[in-house]
Amino acid sequence: MTSKLTEVSTSPQAAKPKPTVANKVFIIGLPRTGTTSVSVALLEQGLTVAHQAFTKQAFMLADAVSDAPCFSDYQQLDKLFPAAKFVYLDRPLDKWIPSMQMLLGRMLVHLDKDNGRFHPIMKRSFQHSFKIWDLAEPADAGHLRRCYLTHQQQVSEYFAGRDNFISLDISQTGALTQLLEFIGLNNPLTSAKKLNFPQLNIGRNVASWDEYKHPNKVSANASGPERRQFFSYSLETIYD
């Protein structure tokens, strides 16, 4: 499905000619694998980007969507957008686990099933991938390791042999160039430079996306013809 492009600002940056991406791009790596860095890099390439998307309209406005619910709902999104491209983000477990423990330490109270303030789609996405409501210690290192490896295996098996899928470690030299080539935004100059991703949202910083100002950002809660409706699919239809 061809992305529909919308004007989001009258600033000189927004007035630049917008690159054409033939299909949606979904970043399906787990949280703390570099989703913010990838999202910002794609913004800088001129794409409209939603870091998290909880409405149909957010998905329709964005050329690229990352984080929740993409990491849990990639199979359903593959059915809804059969021409989309999917990008898995890999990160060494010895770095990902403590980073994820830090994130959950801040987020769990807001992911509470009944009283948490986060969006229901985000809660459902985290529950699906991390079983946060089923365990006394969802941030246990052994549990997180199993969650990561299970997600990685399921993604690998689902996309096996597909040419609309790529796995990246964004810390590797030239990873940004590799992504741009995959989604069709490469040119001889970027290929020669072997571009790298910006290092954002590292350490204890979990708010870089909110702090980053750019006219091409798409709100996770964007309202459209169906107001703030989400898709009607159920995860159980595929996963159970």
Short mmCIF file of C-alpha atoms in Angstrom, two decimals:
data_model
loop_
_atom_site.label_atom_id
_atom_site.label_comp_id
_atom_site.label_asym_id
_atom_site.label_seq_id
_atom_site.Cartn_x
_atom_site.Cartn_y
_atom_site.Cartn_z
CA MET A 1 0.00 0.00 0.00
CA THR A 2 1.38 3.38 -0.99
CA SER A 3 1.79 5.76 1.92
CA LYS A 4 -0.27 8.92 1.75
CA LEU A 5 1.81 11.97 2.50
CA THR A 6 0.37 14.95 4.35
CA GLU A 7 1.64 18.43 5.09
CA VAL A 8 2.33 18.73 8.77
CA SER A 9 4.12 22.09 8.91
CA THR A 10 4.88 25.18 6.90
CA SER A 11 8.45 25.33 8.13
CA PRO A 12 11.31 25.31 5.58
CA GLN A 13 12.22 21.80 6.73
CA ALA A 14 8.72 20.50 5.99
CA ALA A 15 8.66 22.30 2.62
CA LYS A 16 11.53 20.22 1.27
CA PRO A 17 10.55 17.68 -1.40
CA LYS A 18 9.49 14.52 0.37
CA PRO A 19 11.13 11.24 -0.64
CA THR A 20 8.84 8.58 -2.00
CA VAL A 21 8.52 5.28 -0.19
CA ALA A 22 6.47 2.73 -2.08
CA ASN A 23 5.29 0.86 1.00
CA LYS A 24 4.89 1.15 4.74
CA VAL A 25 7.89 0.33 6.91
CA PHE A 26 7.31 -1.35 10.28
CA ILE A 27 10.09 -1.49 12.88
CA ILE A 28 9.37 -4.64 14.89
CA GLY A 29 12.30 -4.81 17.28
CA LEU A 30 11.47 -4.92 20.98
CA PRO A 31 11.74 -1.78 23.14
CA ARG A 32 15.33 -0.79 23.96
CA THR A 33 16.74 -2.22 20.72
CA GLY A 34 17.07 1.17 19.00
CA THR A 35 13.54 2.02 17.89
CA THR A 36 13.97 5.70 18.77
CA SER A 37 17.26 5.99 16.89
CA VAL A 38 15.74 4.37 13.81
CA SER A 39 12.65 6.57 14.01
CA VAL A 40 14.70 9.76 14.23
CA ALA A 41 16.98 8.65 11.39
CA LEU A 42 13.95 8.08 9.15
CA LEU A 43 12.51 11.47 10.11
CA GLU A 44 15.80 13.03 9.00
CA GLN A 45 15.43 11.23 5.67
CA GLY A 46 12.12 13.03 5.18
CA LEU A 47 9.67 10.25 6.06
CA THR A 48 6.63 10.66 8.27
CA VAL A 49 7.18 8.52 11.35
CA ALA A 50 5.08 7.34 14.28
CA HIS A 51 7.01 6.01 17.27
CA GLN A 52 4.10 3.94 18.57
CA ALA A 53 0.69 4.07 16.88
CA PHE A 54 -2.61 3.47 18.64
CA THR A 55 -5.08 4.51 15.93
CA LYS A 56 -5.77 3.53 12.34
CA GLN A 57 -5.10 7.12 11.32
CA ALA A 58 -1.60 7.08 12.81
CA PHE A 59 -0.78 4.02 10.70
CA MET A 60 -2.22 5.63 7.58
CA LEU A 61 -0.37 8.94 8.03
CA ALA A 62 3.02 7.41 8.78
CA ASP A 63 5.46 6.07 6.23
CA ALA A 64 7.17 4.21 9.08
CA VAL A 65 5.88 2.98 12.45
CA SER A 66 8.01 1.60 15.29
CA ASP A 67 7.68 0.18 18.79
CA ALA A 68 4.23 -0.68 20.22
CA PRO A 69 2.23 -2.33 18.82
CA CYS A 70 4.48 -3.28 15.90
CA PHE A 71 6.70 -5.65 17.90
CA SER A 72 3.70 -7.70 19.04
CA ASP A 73 1.37 -7.28 16.05
CA TYR A 74 3.65 -7.77 13.05
CA GLN A 75 1.68 -10.74 11.74
CA GLN A 76 -1.58 -8.79 11.74
CA LEU A 77 0.11 -5.78 10.15
CA ASP A 78 1.52 -8.07 7.47
CA LYS A 79 -2.04 -9.08 6.61
CA LEU A 80 -3.34 -5.50 6.64
CA PHE A 81 -0.39 -4.11 4.65
CA PRO A 82 0.78 -6.98 2.41
CA ALA A 83 3.32 -4.79 0.57
CA ALA A 84 4.93 -3.45 3.77
CA LYS A 85 8.56 -3.93 4.75
CA PHE A 86 9.54 -5.18 8.20
CA VAL A 87 12.70 -4.32 10.11
CA TYR A 88 13.76 -6.39 13.12
CA LEU A 89 16.29 -4.79 15.48
CA ASP A 90 18.79 -7.05 17.21
CA ARG A 91 20.79 -6.07 20.28
CA PRO A 92 23.22 -8.11 22.40
CA LEU A 93 21.38 -9.56 25.38
CA ASP A 94 23.99 -8.36 27.86
CA LYS A 95 23.11 -4.80 26.88
CA TRP A 96 19.41 -5.24 26.24
CA ILE A 97 18.42 -6.95 29.50
CA PRO A 98 19.63 -4.25 31.93
CA SER A 99 18.23 -1.56 29.64
CA MET A 100 14.86 -3.31 29.57
CA GLN A 101 14.92 -3.77 33.34
CA MET A 102 15.44 -0.04 33.72
CA LEU A 103 12.57 0.69 31.35
CA LEU A 104 10.16 -1.66 33.11
CA GLY A 105 11.17 -0.20 36.45
CA ARG A 106 9.76 3.10 35.23
CA MET A 107 6.83 1.80 33.20
CA LEU A 108 5.26 -1.09 35.10
CA VAL A 109 3.11 1.09 37.34
CA HIS A 110 1.67 2.75 34.23
CA LEU A 111 1.17 -0.62 32.49
CA ASP A 112 -1.04 -1.93 35.29
CA LYS A 113 -4.01 -3.72 33.74
CA ASP A 114 -6.68 -1.81 35.64
CA ASN A 115 -5.13 1.41 36.91
CA GLY A 116 -2.18 2.15 34.61
CA ARG A 117 -2.36 5.40 32.65
CA PHE A 118 -0.77 4.08 29.45
CA HIS A 119 -2.85 3.41 26.35
CA PRO A 120 -4.68 0.04 26.34
CA ILE A 121 -2.95 -0.95 23.09
CA MET A 122 0.45 -0.39 24.68
CA LYS A 123 -0.59 -2.39 27.75
CA ARG A 124 -1.82 -5.25 25.56
CA SER A 125 1.35 -5.18 23.48
CA PHE A 126 3.60 -5.41 26.56
CA GLN A 127 1.47 -8.14 28.08
CA HIS A 128 1.64 -10.17 24.90
CA SER A 129 5.42 -9.96 24.60
CA PHE A 130 6.50 -9.84 28.25
CA LYS A 131 3.58 -11.34 30.28
CA ILE A 132 3.79 -8.41 32.66
CA TRP A 133 0.48 -9.25 34.33
CA ASP A 134 1.27 -12.92 34.89
CA LEU A 135 4.44 -12.72 36.97
CA ALA A 136 5.44 -11.27 40.30
CA GLU A 137 8.79 -10.15 38.81
CA PRO A 138 8.32 -9.37 35.07
CA ALA A 139 11.72 -7.64 35.04
CA ASP A 140 13.57 -10.79 36.11
CA ALA A 141 16.65 -11.23 33.90
CA GLY A 142 15.92 -14.86 33.09
CA HIS A 143 12.34 -14.05 32.12
CA LEU A 144 13.39 -11.16 29.90
CA ARG A 145 15.99 -13.32 28.20
CA ARG A 146 13.32 -15.91 27.37
CA CYS A 147 10.97 -13.21 26.09
CA TYR A 148 13.66 -11.76 23.84
CA LEU A 149 14.68 -15.13 22.39
CA THR A 150 11.06 -16.21 21.90
CA HIS A 151 10.26 -13.01 20.02
CA GLN A 152 13.41 -13.34 17.93
CA GLN A 153 12.64 -16.93 17.01
CA GLN A 154 9.01 -16.20 16.15
CA VAL A 155 9.99 -13.29 13.94
CA SER A 156 12.69 -15.33 12.18
CA GLU A 157 10.34 -18.22 11.53
CA TYR A 158 7.49 -16.03 10.33
CA PHE A 159 9.60 -14.09 7.83
CA ALA A 160 11.84 -16.96 6.73
CA GLY A 161 12.58 -16.69 3.01
CA ARG A 162 10.81 -13.34 2.66
CA ASP A 163 12.41 -10.43 0.79
CA ASN A 164 10.38 -7.80 2.66
CA PHE A 165 12.25 -8.43 5.93
CA ILE A 166 15.62 -7.39 7.30
CA SER A 167 17.39 -7.84 10.63
CA LEU A 168 19.70 -5.06 11.80
CA ASP A 169 21.98 -4.31 14.73
CA ILE A 170 21.99 -0.52 14.66
CA SER A 171 25.34 -0.34 16.46
CA GLN A 172 27.09 -1.86 13.46
CA THR A 173 28.98 0.38 11.03
CA GLY A 174 26.90 1.21 7.97
CA ALA A 175 23.62 -0.04 9.45
CA LEU A 176 21.72 3.10 8.40
CA THR A 177 22.93 2.74 4.83
CA GLN A 178 21.79 -0.89 4.91
CA LEU A 179 18.31 0.17 6.06
CA LEU A 180 18.01 2.91 3.44
CA GLU A 181 18.97 0.45 0.71
CA PHE A 182 16.36 -2.00 2.01
CA ILE A 183 13.51 0.52 1.93
CA GLY A 184 14.61 2.05 -1.37
CA LEU A 185 16.01 5.39 -0.19
CA ASN A 186 19.63 4.71 -0.99
CA ASN A 187 21.74 6.65 -3.45
CA PRO A 188 25.41 6.33 -4.46
CA LEU A 189 26.44 9.00 -1.94
CA THR A 190 24.81 7.33 1.09
CA SER A 191 26.02 3.91 -0.01
CA ALA A 192 29.59 5.18 -0.25
CA LYS A 193 29.47 6.88 3.16
CA LYS A 194 28.24 3.83 5.09
CA LEU A 195 25.98 5.90 7.32
CA ASN A 196 25.45 5.05 10.98
CA PHE A 197 22.44 5.57 13.22
CA PRO A 198 22.32 8.36 15.80
CA GLN A 199 22.78 7.11 19.35
CA LEU A 200 19.62 8.25 21.14
CA ASN A 201 17.57 7.07 24.08
CA ILE A 202 20.58 5.51 25.76
CA GLY A 203 21.43 5.09 29.41
CA ARG A 204 18.48 6.06 31.60
CA ASN A 205 16.89 8.33 29.02
CA VAL A 206 13.49 6.99 27.96
CA ALA A 207 11.90 10.17 26.63
CA SER A 208 14.04 11.10 23.62
CA TRP A 209 11.19 10.75 21.12
CA ASP A 210 8.95 13.17 23.02
CA GLU A 211 11.81 15.63 23.33
CA TYR A 212 12.75 15.44 19.64
CA LYS A 213 10.99 18.12 17.59
CA HIS A 214 10.34 17.49 13.92
CA PRO A 215 7.47 18.42 11.56
CA ASN A 216 7.21 14.87 10.19
CA LYS A 217 6.38 13.25 13.51
CA VAL A 218 2.99 11.52 13.53
CA SER A 219 1.02 11.41 16.77
CA ALA A 220 0.41 7.91 18.15
CA ASN A 221 -3.17 9.00 18.80
CA ALA A 222 -3.84 10.77 15.49
CA SER A 223 -7.54 11.21 14.78
CA GLY A 224 -9.05 10.53 11.35
CA PRO A 225 -12.35 9.67 9.66
CA GLU A 226 -13.00 7.03 12.33
CA ARG A 227 -11.73 9.33 15.06
CA ARG A 228 -9.32 7.35 17.22
CA GLN A 229 -10.44 3.85 16.27
CA PHE A 230 -7.82 1.09 16.14
CA PHE A 231 -7.93 -1.95 13.84
CA SER A 232 -10.43 -4.66 14.74
CA TYR A 233 -8.06 -7.63 14.62
CA SER A 234 -7.35 -9.86 17.62
CA LEU A 235 -3.94 -11.28 18.44
CA GLU A 236 -5.52 -14.57 19.42
CA THR A 237 -6.67 -15.17 15.87
CA ILE A 238 -3.08 -15.86 14.84
CA TYR A 239 -1.04 -16.59 17.94
CA ASP A 240 -3.26 -19.11 19.78
#
